[in-house]
Coordinates of C-alpha atoms and ligand atoms in Angstrom, one line a residue:
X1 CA 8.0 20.9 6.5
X2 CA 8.6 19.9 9.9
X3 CA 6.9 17.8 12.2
X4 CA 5.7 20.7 14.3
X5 CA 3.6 22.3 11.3
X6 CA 2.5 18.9 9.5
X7 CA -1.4 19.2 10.8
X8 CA -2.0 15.1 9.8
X9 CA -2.6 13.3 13.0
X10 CA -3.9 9.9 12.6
X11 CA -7.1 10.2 13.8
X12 CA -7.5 13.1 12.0
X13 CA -7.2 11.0 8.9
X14 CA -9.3 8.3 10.0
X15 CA -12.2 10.5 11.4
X16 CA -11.9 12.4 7.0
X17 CA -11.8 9.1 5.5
X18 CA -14.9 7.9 7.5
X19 CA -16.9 11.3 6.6
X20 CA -15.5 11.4 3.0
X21 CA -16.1 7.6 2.5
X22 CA -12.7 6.6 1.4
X23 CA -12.1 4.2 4.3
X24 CA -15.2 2.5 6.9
X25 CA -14.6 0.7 9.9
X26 CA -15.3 -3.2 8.7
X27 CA -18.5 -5.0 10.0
X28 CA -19.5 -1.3 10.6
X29 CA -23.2 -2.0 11.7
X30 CA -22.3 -5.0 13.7
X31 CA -20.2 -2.8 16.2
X32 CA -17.1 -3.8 13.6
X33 CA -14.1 -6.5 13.5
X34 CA -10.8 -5.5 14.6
X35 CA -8.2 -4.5 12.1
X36 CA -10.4 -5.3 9.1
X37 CA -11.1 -2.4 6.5
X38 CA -13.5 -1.3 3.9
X39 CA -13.0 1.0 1.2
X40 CA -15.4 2.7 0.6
X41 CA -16.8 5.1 -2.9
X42 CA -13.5 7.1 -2.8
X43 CA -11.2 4.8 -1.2
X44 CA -11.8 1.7 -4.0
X45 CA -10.9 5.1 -6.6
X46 CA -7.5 5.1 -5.2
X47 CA -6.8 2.3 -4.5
X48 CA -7.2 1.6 -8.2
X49 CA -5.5 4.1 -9.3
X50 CA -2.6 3.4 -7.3
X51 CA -2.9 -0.5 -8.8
X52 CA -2.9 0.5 -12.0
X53 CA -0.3 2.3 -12.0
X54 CA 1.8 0.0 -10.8
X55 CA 1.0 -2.5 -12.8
X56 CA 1.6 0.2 -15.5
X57 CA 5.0 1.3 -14.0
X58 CA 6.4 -2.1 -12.9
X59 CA 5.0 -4.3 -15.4
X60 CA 3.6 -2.9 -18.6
X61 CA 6.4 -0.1 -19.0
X62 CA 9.0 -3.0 -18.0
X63 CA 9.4 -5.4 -21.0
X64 CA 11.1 -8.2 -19.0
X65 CA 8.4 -8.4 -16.3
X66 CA 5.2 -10.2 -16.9
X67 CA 2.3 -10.6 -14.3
X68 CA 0.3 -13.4 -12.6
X69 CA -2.9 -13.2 -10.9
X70 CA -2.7 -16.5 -8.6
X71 CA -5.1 -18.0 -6.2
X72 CA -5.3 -17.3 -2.5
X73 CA -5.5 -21.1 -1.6
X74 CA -2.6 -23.0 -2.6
X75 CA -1.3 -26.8 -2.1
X76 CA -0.1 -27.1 1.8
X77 CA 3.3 -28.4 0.9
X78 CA 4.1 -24.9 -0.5
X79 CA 3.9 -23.7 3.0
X80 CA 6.1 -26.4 4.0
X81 CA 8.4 -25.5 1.7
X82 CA 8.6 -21.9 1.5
X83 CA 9.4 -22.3 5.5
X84 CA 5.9 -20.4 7.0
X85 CA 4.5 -23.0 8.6
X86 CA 7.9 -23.4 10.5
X87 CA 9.0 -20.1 11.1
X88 CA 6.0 -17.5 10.2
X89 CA 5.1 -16.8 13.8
X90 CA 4.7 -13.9 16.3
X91 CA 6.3 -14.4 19.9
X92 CA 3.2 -13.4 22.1
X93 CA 2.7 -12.7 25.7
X94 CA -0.5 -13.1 27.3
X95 CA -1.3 -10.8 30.9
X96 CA -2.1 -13.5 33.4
X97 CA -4.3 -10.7 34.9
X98 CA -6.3 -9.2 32.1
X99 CA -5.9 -11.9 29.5
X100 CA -5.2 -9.1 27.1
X101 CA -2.0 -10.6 24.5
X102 CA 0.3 -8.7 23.2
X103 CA 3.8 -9.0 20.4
X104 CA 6.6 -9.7 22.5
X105 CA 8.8 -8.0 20.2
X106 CA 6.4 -4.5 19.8
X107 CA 6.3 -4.4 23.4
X108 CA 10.2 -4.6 24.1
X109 CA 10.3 -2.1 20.8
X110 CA 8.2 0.3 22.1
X111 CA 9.3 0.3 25.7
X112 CA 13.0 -0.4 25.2
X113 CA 13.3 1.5 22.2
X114 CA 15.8 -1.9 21.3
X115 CA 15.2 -3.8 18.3
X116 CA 14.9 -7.7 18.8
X117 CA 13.6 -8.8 15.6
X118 CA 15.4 -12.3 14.8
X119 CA 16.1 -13.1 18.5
X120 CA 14.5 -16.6 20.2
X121 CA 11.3 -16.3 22.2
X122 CA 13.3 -16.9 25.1
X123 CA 15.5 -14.1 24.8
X124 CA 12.4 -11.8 24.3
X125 CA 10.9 -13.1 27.7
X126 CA 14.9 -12.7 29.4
X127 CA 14.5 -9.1 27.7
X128 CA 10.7 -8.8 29.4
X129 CA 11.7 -10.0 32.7
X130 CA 15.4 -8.1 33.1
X131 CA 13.3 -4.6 31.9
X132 CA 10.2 -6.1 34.7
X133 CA 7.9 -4.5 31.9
X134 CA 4.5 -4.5 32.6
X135 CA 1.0 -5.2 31.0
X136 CA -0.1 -2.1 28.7
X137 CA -3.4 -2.8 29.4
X138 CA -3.8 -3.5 33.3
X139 CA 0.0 -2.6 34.5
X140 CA 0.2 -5.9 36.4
X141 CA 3.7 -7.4 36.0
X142 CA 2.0 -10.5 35.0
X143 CA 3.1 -11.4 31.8
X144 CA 3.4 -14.9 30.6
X145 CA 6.7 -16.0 28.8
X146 CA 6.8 -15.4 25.2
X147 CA 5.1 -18.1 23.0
X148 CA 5.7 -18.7 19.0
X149 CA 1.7 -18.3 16.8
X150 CA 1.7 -19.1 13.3
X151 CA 0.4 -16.2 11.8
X152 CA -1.5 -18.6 8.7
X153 CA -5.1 -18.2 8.3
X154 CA -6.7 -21.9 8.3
X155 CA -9.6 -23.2 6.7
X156 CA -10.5 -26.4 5.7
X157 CA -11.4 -28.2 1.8
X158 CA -14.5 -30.7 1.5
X159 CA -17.7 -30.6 3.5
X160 CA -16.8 -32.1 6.8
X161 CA -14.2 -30.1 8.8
X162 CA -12.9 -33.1 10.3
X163 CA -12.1 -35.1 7.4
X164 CA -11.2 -32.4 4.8
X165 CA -7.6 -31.2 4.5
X166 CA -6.4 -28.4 6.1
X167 CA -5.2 -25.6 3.7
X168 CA -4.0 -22.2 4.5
X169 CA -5.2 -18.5 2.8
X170 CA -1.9 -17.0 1.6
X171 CA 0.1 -14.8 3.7
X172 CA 1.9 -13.6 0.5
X173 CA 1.4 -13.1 -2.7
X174 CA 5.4 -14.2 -3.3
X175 CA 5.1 -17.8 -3.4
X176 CA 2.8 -18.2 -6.6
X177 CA 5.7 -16.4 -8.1
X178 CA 8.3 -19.3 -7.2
X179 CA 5.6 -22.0 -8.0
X180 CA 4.3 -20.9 -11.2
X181 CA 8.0 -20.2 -12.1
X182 CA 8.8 -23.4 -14.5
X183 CA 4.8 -22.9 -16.0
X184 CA 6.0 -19.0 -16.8
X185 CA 9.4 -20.1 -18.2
X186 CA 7.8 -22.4 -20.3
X187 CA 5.7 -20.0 -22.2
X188 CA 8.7 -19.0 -23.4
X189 CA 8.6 -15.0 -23.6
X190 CA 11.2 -14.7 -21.0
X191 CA 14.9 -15.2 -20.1
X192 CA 17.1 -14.2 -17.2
X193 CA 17.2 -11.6 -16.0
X194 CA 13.0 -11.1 -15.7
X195 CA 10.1 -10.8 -13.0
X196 CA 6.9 -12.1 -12.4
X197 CA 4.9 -9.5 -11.1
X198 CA 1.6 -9.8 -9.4
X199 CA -1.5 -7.8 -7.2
X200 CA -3.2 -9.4 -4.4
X201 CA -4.3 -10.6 -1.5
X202 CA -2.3 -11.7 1.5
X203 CA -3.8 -12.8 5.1
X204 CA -2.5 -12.9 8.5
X205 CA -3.8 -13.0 11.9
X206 CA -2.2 -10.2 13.5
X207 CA -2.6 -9.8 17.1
X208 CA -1.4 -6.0 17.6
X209 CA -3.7 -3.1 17.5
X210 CA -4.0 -2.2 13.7
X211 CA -2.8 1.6 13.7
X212 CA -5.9 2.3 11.0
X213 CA -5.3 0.5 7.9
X214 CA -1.1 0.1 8.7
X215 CA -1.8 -3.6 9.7
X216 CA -5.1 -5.5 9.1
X217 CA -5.8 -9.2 8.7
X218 CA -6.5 -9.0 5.1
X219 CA -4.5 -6.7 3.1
X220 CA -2.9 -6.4 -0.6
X221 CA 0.7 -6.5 -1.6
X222 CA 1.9 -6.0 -5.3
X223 CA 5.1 -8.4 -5.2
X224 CA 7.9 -8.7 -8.6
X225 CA 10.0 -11.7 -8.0
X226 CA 13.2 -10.5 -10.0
X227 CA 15.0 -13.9 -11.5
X228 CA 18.9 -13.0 -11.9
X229 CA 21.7 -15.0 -12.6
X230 CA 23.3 -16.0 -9.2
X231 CA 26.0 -13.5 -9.4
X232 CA 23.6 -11.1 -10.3
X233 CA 21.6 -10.0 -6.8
X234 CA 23.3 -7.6 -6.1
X235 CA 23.5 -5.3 -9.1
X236 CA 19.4 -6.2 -9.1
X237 CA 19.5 -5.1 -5.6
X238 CA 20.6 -1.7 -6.3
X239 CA 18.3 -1.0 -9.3
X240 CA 15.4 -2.1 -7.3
X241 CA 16.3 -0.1 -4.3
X242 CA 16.3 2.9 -6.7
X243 CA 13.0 2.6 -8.6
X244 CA 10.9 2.0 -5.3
X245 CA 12.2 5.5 -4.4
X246 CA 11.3 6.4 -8.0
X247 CA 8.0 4.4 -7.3
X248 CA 7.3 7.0 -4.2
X249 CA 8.2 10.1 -5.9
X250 CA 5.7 9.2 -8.4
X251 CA 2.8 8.8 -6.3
X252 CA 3.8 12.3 -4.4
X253 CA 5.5 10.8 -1.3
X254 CA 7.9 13.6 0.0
X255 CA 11.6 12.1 0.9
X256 CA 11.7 13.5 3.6
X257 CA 9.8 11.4 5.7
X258 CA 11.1 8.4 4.1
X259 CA 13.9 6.5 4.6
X260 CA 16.0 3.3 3.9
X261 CA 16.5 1.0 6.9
X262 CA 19.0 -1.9 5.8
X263 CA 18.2 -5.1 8.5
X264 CA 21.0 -6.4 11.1
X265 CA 22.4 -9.5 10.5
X266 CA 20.4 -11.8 13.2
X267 CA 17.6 -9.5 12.1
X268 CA 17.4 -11.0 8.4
X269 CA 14.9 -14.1 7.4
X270 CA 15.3 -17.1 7.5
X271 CA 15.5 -16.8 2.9
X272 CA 17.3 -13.7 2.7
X273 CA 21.0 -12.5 2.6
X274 CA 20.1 -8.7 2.4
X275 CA 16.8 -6.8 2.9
X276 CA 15.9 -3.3 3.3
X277 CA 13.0 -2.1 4.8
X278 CA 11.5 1.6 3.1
X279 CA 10.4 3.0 6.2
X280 CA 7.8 6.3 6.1
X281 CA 7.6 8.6 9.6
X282 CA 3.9 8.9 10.6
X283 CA 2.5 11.3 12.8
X284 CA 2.4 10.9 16.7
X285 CA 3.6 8.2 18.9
X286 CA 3.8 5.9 15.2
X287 CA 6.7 7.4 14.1
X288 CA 9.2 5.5 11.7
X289 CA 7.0 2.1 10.4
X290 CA 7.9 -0.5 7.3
X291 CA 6.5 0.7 4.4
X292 CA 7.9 -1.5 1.9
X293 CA 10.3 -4.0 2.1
X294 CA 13.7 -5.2 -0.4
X295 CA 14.9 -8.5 0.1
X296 CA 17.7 -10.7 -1.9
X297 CA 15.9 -14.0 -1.6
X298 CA 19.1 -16.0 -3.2
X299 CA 17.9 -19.2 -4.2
X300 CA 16.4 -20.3 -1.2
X301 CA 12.8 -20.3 -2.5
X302 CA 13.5 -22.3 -5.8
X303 CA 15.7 -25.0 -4.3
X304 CA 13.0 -25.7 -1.7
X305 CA 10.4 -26.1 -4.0
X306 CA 12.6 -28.2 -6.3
X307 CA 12.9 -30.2 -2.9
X308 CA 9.3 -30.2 -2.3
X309 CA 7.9 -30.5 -5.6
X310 CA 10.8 -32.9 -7.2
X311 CA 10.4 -30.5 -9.9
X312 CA 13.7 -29.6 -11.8
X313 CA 13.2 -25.4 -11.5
X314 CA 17.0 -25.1 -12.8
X315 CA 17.6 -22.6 -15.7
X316 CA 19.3 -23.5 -18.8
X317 CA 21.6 -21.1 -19.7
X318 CA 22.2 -20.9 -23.4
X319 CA 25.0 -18.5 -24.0
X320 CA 27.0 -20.4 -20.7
X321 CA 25.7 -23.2 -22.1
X322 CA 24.8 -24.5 -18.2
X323 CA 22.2 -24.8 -15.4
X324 CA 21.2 -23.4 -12.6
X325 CA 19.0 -22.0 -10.3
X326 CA 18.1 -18.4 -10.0
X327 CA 18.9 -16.2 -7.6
X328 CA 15.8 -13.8 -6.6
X329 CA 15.4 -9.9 -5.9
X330 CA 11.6 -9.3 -4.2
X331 CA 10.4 -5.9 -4.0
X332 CA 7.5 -5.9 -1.8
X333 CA 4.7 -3.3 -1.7
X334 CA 1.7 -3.1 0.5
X335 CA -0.9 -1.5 -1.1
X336 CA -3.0 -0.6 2.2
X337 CA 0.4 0.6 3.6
X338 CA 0.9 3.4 0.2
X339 CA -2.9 4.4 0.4
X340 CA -2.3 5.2 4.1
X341 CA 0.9 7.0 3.7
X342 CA -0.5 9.0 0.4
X343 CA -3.4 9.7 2.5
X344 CA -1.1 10.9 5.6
X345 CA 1.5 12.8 3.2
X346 CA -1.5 14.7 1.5
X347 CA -3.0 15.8 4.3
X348 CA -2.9 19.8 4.7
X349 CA -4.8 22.8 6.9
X350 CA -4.9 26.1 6.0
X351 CA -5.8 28.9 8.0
X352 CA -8.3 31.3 6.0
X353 CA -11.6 32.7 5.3
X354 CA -15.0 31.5 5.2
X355 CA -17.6 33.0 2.2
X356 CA -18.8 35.1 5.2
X357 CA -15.2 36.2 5.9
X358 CA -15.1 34.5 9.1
X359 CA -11.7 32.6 10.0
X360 CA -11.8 28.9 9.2
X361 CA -9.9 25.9 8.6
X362 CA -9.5 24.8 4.9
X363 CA -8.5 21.0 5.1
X364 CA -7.2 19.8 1.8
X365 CA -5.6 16.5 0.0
X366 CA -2.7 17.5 -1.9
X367 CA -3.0 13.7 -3.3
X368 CA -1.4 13.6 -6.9
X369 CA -3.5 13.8 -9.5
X370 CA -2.6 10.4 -10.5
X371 CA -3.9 8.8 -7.4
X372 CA -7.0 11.5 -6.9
X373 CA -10.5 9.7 -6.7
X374 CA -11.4 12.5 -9.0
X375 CA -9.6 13.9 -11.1
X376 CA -11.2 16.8 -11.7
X377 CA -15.2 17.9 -10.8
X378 CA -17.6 20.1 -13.1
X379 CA -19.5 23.0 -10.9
X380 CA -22.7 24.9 -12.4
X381 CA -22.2 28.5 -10.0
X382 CA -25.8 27.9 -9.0
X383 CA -28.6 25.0 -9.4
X384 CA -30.1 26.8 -12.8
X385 CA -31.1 25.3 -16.1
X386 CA -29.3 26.8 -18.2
X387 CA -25.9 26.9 -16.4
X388 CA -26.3 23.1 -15.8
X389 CA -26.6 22.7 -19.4
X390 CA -23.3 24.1 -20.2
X391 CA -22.3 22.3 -17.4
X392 CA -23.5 18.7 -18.1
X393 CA -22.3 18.9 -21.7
X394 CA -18.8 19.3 -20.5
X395 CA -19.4 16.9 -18.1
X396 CA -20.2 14.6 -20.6
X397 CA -17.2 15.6 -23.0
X398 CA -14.4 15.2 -20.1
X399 CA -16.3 11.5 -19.6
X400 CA -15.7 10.3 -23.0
X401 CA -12.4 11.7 -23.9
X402 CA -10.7 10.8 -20.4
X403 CA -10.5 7.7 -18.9
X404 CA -10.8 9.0 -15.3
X405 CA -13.5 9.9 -13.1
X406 CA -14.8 13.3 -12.9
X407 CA -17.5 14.7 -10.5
X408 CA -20.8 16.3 -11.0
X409 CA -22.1 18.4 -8.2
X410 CA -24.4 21.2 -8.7
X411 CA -25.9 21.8 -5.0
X412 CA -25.2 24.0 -2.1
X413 CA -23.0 26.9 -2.3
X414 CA -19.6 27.1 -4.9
X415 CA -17.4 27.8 -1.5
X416 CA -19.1 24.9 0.1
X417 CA -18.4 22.9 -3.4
X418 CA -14.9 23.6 -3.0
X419 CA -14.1 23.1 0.0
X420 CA -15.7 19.4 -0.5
X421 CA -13.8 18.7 -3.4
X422 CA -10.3 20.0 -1.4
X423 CA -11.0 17.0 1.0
X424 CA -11.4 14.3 -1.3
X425 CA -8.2 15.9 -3.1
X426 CA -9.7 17.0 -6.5
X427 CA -6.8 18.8 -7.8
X428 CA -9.3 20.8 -10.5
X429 CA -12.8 22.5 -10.6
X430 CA -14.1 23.6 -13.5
X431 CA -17.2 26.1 -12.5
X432 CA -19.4 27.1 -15.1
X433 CA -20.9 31.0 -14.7
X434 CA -23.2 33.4 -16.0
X435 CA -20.2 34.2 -18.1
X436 CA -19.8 31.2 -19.6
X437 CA -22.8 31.5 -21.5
X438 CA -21.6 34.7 -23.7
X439 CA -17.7 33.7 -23.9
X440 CA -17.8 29.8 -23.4
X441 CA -15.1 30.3 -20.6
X442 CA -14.9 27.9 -17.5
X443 CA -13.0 29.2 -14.3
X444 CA -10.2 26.5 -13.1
X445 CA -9.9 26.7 -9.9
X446 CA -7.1 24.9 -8.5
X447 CA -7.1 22.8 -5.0
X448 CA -3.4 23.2 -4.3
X449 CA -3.5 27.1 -3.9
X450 CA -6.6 28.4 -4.9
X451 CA -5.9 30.0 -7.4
X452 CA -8.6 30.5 -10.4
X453 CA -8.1 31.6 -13.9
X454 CA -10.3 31.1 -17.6
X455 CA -10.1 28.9 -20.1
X456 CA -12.5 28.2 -23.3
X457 CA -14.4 25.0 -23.1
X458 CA -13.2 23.9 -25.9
X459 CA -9.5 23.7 -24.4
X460 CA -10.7 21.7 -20.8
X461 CA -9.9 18.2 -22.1
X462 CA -6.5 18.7 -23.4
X463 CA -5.7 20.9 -20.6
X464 CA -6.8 18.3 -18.3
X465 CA -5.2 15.7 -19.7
X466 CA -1.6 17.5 -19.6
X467 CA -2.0 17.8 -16.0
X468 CA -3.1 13.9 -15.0
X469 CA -1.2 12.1 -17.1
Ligands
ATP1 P1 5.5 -5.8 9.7 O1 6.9 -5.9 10.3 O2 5.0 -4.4 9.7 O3 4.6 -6.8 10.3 P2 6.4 -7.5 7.6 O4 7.9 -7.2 7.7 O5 5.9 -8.7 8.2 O6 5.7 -6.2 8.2 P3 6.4 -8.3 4.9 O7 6.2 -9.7 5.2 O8 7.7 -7.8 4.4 O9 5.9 -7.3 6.1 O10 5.2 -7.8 3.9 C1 5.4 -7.1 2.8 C2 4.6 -5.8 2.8 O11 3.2 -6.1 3.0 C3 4.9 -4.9 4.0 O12 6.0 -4.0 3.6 C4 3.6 -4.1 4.1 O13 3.6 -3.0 3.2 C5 2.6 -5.1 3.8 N1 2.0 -5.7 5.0 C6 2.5 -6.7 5.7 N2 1.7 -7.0 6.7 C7 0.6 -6.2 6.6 C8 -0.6 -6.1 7.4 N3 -0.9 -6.9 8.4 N4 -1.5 -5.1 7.0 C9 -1.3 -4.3 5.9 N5 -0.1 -4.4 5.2 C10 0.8 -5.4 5.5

């Protein structure tokens, strides 16, 4: 598909996931809070469907990865150590005009089209000056130099702000991962090479306009820290690199608008000797945007919190019969970031014809059936008692044989019905007619092209289950 015929526009998505409530603007009644999210009925379905299975993918069909489930507020020091409080910052501009601040870094992106990740504050504001870019908001040429903000959330421990410590909410889910690492060893069910694995949340204040859920203050990452011998990153490396495309293919993300960005030299962190950023092409002015990122840690995070900790985090290698420290592959996966591209890669029009035969606009969610809120929805042909009847008791079959959610709905017209359940991406509708009653048929009518045919009752569980699994 080209980008010419792919209908999703970004508003577009925003404006279904509001009406469909998969997605509301945070703070909604109070006139909202910028860049924070709530998901809604639908959107908490997906989103746990798309944490489950990768939990199921990365960590229960992996035997020599194990999960965590840390805490978001963690002992300062590990932000010393793991190098954020030093060097997780934005360079910012502010408009001496309109006081309106802005990434340095965005701004010379999106103007210049020229990458300057990596590069010093002062080159950003050289860059700035050179280009005489102007204020986006005002278009005064009145912008400041560029500044470094830590990007840490702050809050404070004990009842009196001024005399309790400082702490910080986590701005990844990574370091638990590093500082749990001894306590997981220890347990014993592990040895090189292996991951800890682990779903959460992750804060940062981010100044730049949010792009809809793409960047929020509060968001969810699903991390694996991937422990390998230190000649052993990059063979990891590789075999991460291919099951995060494997990962994408699974939750219906086509390749072609997905693609493998490996970073410049001056471009990497400050911990990593190689990283890869998955990058997915949105609609519109977004264009090509991080998705997920790949990153050969080495041992940087270890040996700093040895440092730190005065913990010995060295290995003991039996069959070398020596110690060391670990090298570490991180595969990085935002979960906001995979609901918004599913969302955007599902997204379909289709020209056709109303129940009256007028011309209208079918808008559908070719969402996998794996990641669908529903995975299928039950449909009397009218509001009568004795088609809901049928209808309830195979509602009430597909509930307790399948572990999924399936939908009831039984008002308003079947084209109506449909068309509601092609939005919300219900790949199946079983609708239960007068028929039904003398051959205990249901039609299946299927979101992706329409088409209908009969099955026994009898057979709708199994069928359904072949196709979700
Ligand atoms: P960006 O350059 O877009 O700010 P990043 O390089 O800082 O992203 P990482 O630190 O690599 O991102 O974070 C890992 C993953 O977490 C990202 O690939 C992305 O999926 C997700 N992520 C990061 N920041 C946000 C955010 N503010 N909102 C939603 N998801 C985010």
């Amino acid at each position: 598909m080209t980008e010419q015929v792919r209908p999703a526009t970004m508003e577009k998505i925003a404006a279904l996931s509001k009406r469909r409530g998969i997605v509301f603007p945070g703070s909604d009644i109070y006139g909202g809070l910028a860049n924070t999210w709530d998901y809604g009925p639908l959107g908490a379905e997906i989103k746990r469907n798309i944490k489950n299975l990768w939990w199921e993918t990365f960590v229960h069909r992996r035997r020599n990865v194990v999960g965590l489930d840390a805490g978001i507020l963690m002992h300062p020091r590990v932000w010393e150590a793991s190098g954020h409080v030093q060097n997780f910052n934005d360079p910012l501009v502010d408009c001496r005009t309109c006081k309106a601040r802005f990434r340095a870094d965005h701004l010379i992106e999106e103007r210049l089209g020229q990458q300057v990740e990596g590069k010093s504050p002062a080159e950003m504001s050289a860059i700035i000056q050179q280009a005489g870019l102007k204020c986006p908001n005002c278009g005064n040429a009145t912008l400041t130099e560029a500044r470094q903000f830590n990007m840490m959330f702050r809050t404070t421990i004990g009842p009196v702000a001024e005399t309790g410590s400082e702490v910080f909410l986590r701005p990844e889910t990574a370091q638990a991962m590093f500082v749990q690492y001894k306590n997981v060893l220890a347990t014993g069910r592990v040895k090189l090479p292996f991951g800890i694995a682990q779903i959460g949340k992750a804060f940062r204040n981010e100044i730049t306009p949010g792009n809809f859920i793409f960047r929020q203050l509060e968001f969810e990452q699903m991390e694996i820290e991937y422990f390998v011998k230190p000649d052993g990153g990059s063979v990891a490396f590789d075999e991460w690199l291919d099951a995060m495309r494997g990962w994408l293919r699974l939750i219906g993300v086509r390749d072609e608008f997905v693609r493998v960005r490996e970073h410049e030299r001056d471009e990497l962190s400050h911990y990593s000797s190689r990283t890869v950023d998955f990058e997915y092409r949105f609609p519109g002015p977004m264009g090509w945007r991080e998705l997920y990122g790949l990153a050969n840690r080495t041992d940087f995070d270890l040996r700093q919190h040895q440092e730190f900790s005065g913990e010995d985090l060295t290995y003991f290698d039996q069959a070398e019969n020596r110690r060391y420290l670990p090298h570490v592959v991180e595969p990085t996966f935002g979960v906001d970031r995979t609901i918004l591209v599913a969302l955007v890669d599902a997204y379909d029009e289709e020209e056709t014809t109303d129940v009256n035969g007028k011309p209208d606009t079918r808008i559908l969610l070719r969402l996998s059936p794996r990641i669908a809120p529903y995975k299928a929805a039950v449909l009397p042909l009218m509001k009568k008692p004795e088609l809901a009847g049928v209808a309830r008791a195979l509602f009430d079959r597909l509930q307790e044989e399948i572990n999924a959610l399936i939908e009831y709905d039984e008002t308003g017209n079947i084209g109506k019905r449909y068309r509601r359940q092609d939005e919300i991406g219900t790949p199946f509708c079983f609708t239960v007619d007068y028929e039904s009653l003398d051959d205990q048929s249901v039609t299946v009518r299927h979101r992706d092209d329409m088409r209908q045919e009969r099955i026994a009752i009898a057979d709708v569980p199994a069928w359904l289950v072949e196709r979700i699994k």
